[in-house]
XYZ file of N, CA and C in Angstrom:
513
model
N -9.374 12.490 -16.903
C -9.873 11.352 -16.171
C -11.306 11.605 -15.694
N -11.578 12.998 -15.741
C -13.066 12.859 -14.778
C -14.463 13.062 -15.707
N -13.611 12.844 -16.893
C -14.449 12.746 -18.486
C -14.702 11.463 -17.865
N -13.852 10.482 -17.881
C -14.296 9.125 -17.788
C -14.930 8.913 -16.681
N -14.489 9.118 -15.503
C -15.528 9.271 -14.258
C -16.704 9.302 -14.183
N -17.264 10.471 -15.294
C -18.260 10.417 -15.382
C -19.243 9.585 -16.274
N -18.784 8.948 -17.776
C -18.766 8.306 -18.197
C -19.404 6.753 -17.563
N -18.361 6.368 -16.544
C -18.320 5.053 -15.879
C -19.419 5.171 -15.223
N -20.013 6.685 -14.361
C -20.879 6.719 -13.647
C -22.300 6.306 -13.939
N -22.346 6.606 -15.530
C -23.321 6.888 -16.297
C -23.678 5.290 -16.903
N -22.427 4.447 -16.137
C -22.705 3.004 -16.854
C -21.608 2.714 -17.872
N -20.851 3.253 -18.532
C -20.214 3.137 -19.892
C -19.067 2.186 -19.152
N -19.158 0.980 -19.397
C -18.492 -0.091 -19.154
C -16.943 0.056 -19.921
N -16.592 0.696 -20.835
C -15.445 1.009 -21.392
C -14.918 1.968 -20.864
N -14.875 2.968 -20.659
C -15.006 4.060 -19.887
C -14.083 3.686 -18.614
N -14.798 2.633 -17.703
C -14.831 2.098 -16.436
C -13.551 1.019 -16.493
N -13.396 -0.086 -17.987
C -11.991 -0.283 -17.628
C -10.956 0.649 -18.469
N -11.144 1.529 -19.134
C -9.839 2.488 -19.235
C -9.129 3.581 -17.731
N -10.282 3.540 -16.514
C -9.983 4.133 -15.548
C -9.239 3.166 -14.886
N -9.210 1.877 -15.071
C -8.680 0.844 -13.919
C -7.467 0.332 -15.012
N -7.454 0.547 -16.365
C -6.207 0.312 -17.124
C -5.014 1.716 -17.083
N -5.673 2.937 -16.778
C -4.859 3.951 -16.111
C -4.084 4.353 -15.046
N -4.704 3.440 -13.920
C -4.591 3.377 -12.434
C -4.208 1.688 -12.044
N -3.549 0.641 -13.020
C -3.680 -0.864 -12.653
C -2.132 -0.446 -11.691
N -0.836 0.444 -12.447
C 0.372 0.390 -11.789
C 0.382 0.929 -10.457
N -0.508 2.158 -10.297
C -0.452 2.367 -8.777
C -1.502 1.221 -7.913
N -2.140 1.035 -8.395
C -3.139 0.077 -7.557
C -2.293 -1.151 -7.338
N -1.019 -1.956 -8.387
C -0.206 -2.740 -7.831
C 0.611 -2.194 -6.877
N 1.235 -1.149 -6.973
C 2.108 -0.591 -5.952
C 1.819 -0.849 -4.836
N 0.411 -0.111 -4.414
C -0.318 0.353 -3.172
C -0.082 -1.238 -2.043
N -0.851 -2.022 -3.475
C -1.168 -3.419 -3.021
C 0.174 -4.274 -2.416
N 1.234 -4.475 -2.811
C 2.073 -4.765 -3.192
C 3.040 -4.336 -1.716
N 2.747 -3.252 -1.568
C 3.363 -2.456 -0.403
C 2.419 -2.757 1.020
N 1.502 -3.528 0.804
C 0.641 -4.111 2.053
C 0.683 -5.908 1.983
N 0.834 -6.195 0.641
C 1.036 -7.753 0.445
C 2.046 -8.281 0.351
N 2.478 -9.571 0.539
C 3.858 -10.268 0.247
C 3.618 -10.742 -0.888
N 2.634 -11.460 -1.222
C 2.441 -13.148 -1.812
C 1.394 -12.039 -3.141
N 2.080 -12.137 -4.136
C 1.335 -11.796 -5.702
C -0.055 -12.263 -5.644
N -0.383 -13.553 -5.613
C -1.885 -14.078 -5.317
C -2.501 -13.306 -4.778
N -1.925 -12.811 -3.352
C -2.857 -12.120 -2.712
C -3.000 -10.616 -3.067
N -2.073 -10.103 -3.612
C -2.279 -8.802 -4.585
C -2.972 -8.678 -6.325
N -2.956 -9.811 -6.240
C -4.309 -10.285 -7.717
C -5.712 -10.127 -7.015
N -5.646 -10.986 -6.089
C -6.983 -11.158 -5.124
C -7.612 -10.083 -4.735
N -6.735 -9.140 -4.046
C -7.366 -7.525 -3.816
C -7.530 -6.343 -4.815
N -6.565 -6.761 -6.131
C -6.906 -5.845 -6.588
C -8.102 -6.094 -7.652
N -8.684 -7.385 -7.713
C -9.394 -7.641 -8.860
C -10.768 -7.208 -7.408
N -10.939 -8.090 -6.356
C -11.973 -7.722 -5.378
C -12.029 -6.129 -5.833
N -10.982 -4.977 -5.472
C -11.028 -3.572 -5.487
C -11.864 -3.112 -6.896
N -11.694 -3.714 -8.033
C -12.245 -3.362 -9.082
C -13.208 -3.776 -9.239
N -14.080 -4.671 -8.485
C -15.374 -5.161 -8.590
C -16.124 -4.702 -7.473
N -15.403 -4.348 -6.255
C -16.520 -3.304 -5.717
C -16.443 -1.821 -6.532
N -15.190 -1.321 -7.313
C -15.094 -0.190 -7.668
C -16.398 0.309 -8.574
N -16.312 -0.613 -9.455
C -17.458 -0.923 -10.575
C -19.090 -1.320 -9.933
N -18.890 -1.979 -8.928
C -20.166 -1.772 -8.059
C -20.966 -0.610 -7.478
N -20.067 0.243 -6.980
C -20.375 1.105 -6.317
C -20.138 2.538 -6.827
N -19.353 3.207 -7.998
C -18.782 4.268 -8.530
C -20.019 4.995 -8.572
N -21.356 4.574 -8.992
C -21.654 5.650 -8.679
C -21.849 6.465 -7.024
N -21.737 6.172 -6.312
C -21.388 6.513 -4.806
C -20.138 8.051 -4.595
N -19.583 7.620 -5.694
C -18.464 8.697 -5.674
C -18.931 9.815 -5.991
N -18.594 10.585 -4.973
C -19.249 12.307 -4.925
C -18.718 12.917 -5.941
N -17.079 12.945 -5.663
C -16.597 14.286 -6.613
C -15.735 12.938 -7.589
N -16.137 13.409 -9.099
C -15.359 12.541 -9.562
C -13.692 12.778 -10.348
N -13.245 13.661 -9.449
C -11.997 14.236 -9.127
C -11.451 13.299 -8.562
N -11.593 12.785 -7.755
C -11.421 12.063 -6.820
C -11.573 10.620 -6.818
N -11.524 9.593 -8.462
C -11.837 8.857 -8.199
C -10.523 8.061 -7.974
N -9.399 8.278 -8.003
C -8.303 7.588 -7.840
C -8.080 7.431 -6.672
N -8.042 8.315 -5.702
C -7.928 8.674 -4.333
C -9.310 7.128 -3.348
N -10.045 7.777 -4.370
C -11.754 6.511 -3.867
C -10.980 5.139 -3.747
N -10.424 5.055 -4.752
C -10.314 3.713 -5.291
C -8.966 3.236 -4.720
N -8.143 3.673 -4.428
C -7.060 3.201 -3.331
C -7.562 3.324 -2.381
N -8.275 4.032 -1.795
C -8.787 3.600 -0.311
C -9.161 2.424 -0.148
N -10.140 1.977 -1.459
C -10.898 0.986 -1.276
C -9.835 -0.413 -0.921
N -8.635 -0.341 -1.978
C -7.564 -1.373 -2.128
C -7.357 -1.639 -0.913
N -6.774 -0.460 -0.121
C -5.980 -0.476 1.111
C -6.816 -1.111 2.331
N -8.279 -1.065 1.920
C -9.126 -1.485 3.167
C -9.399 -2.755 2.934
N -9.073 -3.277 1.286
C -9.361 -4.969 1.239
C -7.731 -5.429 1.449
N -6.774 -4.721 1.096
C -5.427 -5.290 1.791
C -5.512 -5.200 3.296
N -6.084 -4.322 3.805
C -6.105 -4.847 5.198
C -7.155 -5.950 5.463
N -8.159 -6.376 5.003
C -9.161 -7.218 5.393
C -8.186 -8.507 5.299
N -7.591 -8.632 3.786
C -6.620 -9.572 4.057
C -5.923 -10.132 4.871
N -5.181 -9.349 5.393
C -3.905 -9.141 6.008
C -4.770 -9.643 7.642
N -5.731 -9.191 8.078
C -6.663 -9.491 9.286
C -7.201 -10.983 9.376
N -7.652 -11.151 8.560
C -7.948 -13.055 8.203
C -7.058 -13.523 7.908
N -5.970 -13.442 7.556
C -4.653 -14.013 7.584
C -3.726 -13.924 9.484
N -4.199 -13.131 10.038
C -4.278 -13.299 11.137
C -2.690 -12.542 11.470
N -1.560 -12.964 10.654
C -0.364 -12.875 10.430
C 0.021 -12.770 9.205
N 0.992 -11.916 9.034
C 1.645 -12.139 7.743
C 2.284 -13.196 7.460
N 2.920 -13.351 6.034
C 3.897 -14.321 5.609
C 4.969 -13.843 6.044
N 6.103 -15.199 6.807
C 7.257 -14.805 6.741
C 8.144 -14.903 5.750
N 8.994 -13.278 5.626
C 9.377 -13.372 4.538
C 10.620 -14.670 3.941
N 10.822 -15.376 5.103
C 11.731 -16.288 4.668
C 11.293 -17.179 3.811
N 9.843 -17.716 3.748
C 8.880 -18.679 3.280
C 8.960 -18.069 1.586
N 9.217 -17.095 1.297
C 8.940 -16.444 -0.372
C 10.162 -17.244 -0.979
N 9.660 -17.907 -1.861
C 10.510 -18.600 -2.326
C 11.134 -17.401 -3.706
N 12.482 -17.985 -4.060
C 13.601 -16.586 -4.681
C 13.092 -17.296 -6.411
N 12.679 -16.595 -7.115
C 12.844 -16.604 -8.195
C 13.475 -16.255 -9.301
N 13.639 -16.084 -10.469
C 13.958 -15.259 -11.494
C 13.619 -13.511 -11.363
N 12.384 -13.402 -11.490
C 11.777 -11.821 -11.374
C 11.841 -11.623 -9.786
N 12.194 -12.493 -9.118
C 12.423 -11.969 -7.197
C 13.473 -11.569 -7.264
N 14.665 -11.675 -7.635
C 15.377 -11.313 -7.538
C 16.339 -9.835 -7.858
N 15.078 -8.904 -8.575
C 15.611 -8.055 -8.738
C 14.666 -6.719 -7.464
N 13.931 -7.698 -6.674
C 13.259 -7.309 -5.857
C 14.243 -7.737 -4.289
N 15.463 -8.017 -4.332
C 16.082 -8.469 -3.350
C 15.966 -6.723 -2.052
N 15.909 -5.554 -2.840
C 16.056 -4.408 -2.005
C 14.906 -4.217 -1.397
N 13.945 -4.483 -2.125
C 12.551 -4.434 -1.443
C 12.197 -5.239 -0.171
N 13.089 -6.542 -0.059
C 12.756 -7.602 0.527
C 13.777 -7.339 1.546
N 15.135 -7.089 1.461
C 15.754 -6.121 2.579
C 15.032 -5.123 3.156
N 14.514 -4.178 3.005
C 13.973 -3.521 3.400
C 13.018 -3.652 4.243
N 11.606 -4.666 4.204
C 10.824 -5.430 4.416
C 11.532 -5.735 5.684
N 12.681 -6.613 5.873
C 12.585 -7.339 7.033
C 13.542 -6.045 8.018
N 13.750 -5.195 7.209
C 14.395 -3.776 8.286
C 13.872 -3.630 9.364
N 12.257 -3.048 8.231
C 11.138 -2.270 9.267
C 10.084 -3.486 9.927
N 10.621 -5.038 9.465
C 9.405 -5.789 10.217
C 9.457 -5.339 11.555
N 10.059 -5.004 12.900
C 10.131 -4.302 14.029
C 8.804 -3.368 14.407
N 8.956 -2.372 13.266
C 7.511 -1.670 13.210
C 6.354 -2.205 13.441
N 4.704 -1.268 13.828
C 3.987 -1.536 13.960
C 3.324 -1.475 12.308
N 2.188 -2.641 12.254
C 1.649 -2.663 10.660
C 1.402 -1.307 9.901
N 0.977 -0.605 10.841
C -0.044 0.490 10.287
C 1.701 1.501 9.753
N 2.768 1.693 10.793
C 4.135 2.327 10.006
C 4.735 1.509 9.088
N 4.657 0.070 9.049
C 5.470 -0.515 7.822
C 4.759 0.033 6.864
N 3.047 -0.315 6.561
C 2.860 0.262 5.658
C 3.362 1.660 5.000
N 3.410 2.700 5.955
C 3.522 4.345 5.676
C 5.074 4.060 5.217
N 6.011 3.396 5.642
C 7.176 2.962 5.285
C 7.590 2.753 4.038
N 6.741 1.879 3.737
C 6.920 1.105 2.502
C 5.862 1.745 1.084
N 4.884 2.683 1.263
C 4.168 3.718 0.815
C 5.372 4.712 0.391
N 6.256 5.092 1.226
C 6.910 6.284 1.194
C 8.310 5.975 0.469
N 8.929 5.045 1.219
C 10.806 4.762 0.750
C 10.393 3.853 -0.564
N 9.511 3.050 -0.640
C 9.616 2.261 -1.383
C 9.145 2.413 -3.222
N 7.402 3.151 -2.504
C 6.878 3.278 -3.900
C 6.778 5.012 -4.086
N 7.915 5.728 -3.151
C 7.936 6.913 -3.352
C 6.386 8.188 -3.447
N 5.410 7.683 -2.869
C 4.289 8.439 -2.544
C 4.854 9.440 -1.684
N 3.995 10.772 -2.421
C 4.202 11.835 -1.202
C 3.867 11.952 0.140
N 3.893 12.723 1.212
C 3.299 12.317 2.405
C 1.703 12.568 2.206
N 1.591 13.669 1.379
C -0.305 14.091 0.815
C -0.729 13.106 0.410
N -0.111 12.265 -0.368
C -0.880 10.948 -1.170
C -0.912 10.244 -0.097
N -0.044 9.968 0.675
C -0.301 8.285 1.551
C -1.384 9.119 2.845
N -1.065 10.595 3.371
C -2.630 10.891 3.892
C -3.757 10.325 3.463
N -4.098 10.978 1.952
C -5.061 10.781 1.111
C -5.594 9.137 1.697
N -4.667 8.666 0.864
C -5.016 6.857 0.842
C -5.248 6.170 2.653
N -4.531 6.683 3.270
C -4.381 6.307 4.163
C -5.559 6.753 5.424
N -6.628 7.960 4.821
C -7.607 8.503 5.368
C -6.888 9.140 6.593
N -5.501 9.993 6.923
C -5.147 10.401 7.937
C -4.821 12.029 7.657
N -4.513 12.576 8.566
C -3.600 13.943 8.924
C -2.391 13.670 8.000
N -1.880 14.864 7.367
C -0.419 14.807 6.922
C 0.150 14.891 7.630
N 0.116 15.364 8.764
C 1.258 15.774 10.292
C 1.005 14.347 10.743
N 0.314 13.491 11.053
C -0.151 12.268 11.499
C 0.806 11.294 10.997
N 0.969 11.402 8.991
C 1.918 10.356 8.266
C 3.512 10.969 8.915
N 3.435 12.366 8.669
C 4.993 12.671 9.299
C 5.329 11.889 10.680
N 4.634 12.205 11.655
C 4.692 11.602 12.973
C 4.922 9.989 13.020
N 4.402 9.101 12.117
C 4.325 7.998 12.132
C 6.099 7.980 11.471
N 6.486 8.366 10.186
C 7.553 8.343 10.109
C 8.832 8.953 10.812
N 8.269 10.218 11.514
C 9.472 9.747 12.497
C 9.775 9.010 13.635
N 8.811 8.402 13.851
C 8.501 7.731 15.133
C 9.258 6.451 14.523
N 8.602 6.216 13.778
C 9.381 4.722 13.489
C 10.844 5.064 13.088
N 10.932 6.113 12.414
C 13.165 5.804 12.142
C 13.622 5.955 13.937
N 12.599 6.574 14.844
C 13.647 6.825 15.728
C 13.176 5.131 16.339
N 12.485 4.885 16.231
C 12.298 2.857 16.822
C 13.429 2.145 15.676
N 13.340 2.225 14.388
C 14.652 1.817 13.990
C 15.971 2.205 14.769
N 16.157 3.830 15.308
C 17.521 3.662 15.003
C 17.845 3.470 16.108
N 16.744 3.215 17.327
C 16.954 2.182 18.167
C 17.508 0.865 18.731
N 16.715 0.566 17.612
C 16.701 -1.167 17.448
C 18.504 -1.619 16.765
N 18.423 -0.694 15.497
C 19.820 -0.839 15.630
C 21.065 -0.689 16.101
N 20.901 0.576 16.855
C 21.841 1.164 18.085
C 21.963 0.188 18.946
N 20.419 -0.730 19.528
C 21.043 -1.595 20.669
C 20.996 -2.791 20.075
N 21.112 -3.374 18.650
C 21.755 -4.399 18.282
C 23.284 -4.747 18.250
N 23.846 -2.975 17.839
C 25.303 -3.206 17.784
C 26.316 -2.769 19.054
N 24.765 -2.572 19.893
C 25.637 -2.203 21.325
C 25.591 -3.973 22.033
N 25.056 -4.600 21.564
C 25.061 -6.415 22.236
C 26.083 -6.894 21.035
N 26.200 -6.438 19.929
C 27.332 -7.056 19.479
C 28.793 -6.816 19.859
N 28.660 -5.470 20.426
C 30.417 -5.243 20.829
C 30.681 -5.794 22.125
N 29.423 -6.644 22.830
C 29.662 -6.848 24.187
C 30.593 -8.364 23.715
């Protein structure tokens, strides 16, 4: 990859989309795991590849350009997500053909809605699209002890939330 890195750096426009045709499945993931609504994960990830291509040469080590380039995602999924003011509720997603094999994802989703944004994400980074805790550091520009902390913090606010749900149900 850092053949092509450099390549892209150098201008080689082919080069530049075989790096973003290598990296399109995690860059949906990433996206995907901060967005509800597909539109809006088209929207960021095509924005992400047009500043990527704007700016690559900027990238220091080109080791590193995968790591660059989800950051970048994650900071236009949040820009999103900020001018949207609120998320979508997930009740509003209308059930389709291909939604439906996404029904666990979407359970899941309304588990941790309780959480604060910044742990759903690490949540849904981690259980969902199976990133290590190093990768969602990486992406996430944090401490690895920082992503741990966030995840246990939130199962123990889950197992909260559910402890005193089923302590008002036996009342």
């Amino acid at each position: 990859m850092e053949l092509l890195v450099k390549k892209a750096k150098r201008g080689d426009a082919e080069a530049f989309i075989e790096l973003i045709e290598q990296n399109k499945q995690s860059m949906y993931k990433v996206a995907r795991g901060f967005l509800r609504d597909e539109e809006d994960v088209a929207d960021a990830m095509a924005e992400t590849v047009l500043i990527c291509y704007e700016k690559i040469g900027t990238l220091r080590q080109s080791a590193y350009f995968k790591t660059w380039m989800i950051r970048i995602l994650i900071n236009q999924c949040k820009d999103m997500i900020r001018k949207q003011k609120k998320s979508l509720p997930i009740e509003i997603i209308p059930e389709t053909e291909s939604s439906k094999g996404e029904d666990g994802i979407r359970e899941f989703r309304e588990l941790i809605e309780p959480l604060k944004e910044k742990d759903r994400s690490i949540f849904t980074l981690y259980y969902v699209y199976g990133l290590k805790i190093k990768e969602i550091a990486e992406y996430m520009e944090m401490n690895e002890n920082t992503v741990t902390s966030h995840l246990r913090r939130g199962k123990e606010a889950l197992r909260e939330e559910f402890t005193g749900a089923q302590k008002q149900n036996r009342r």
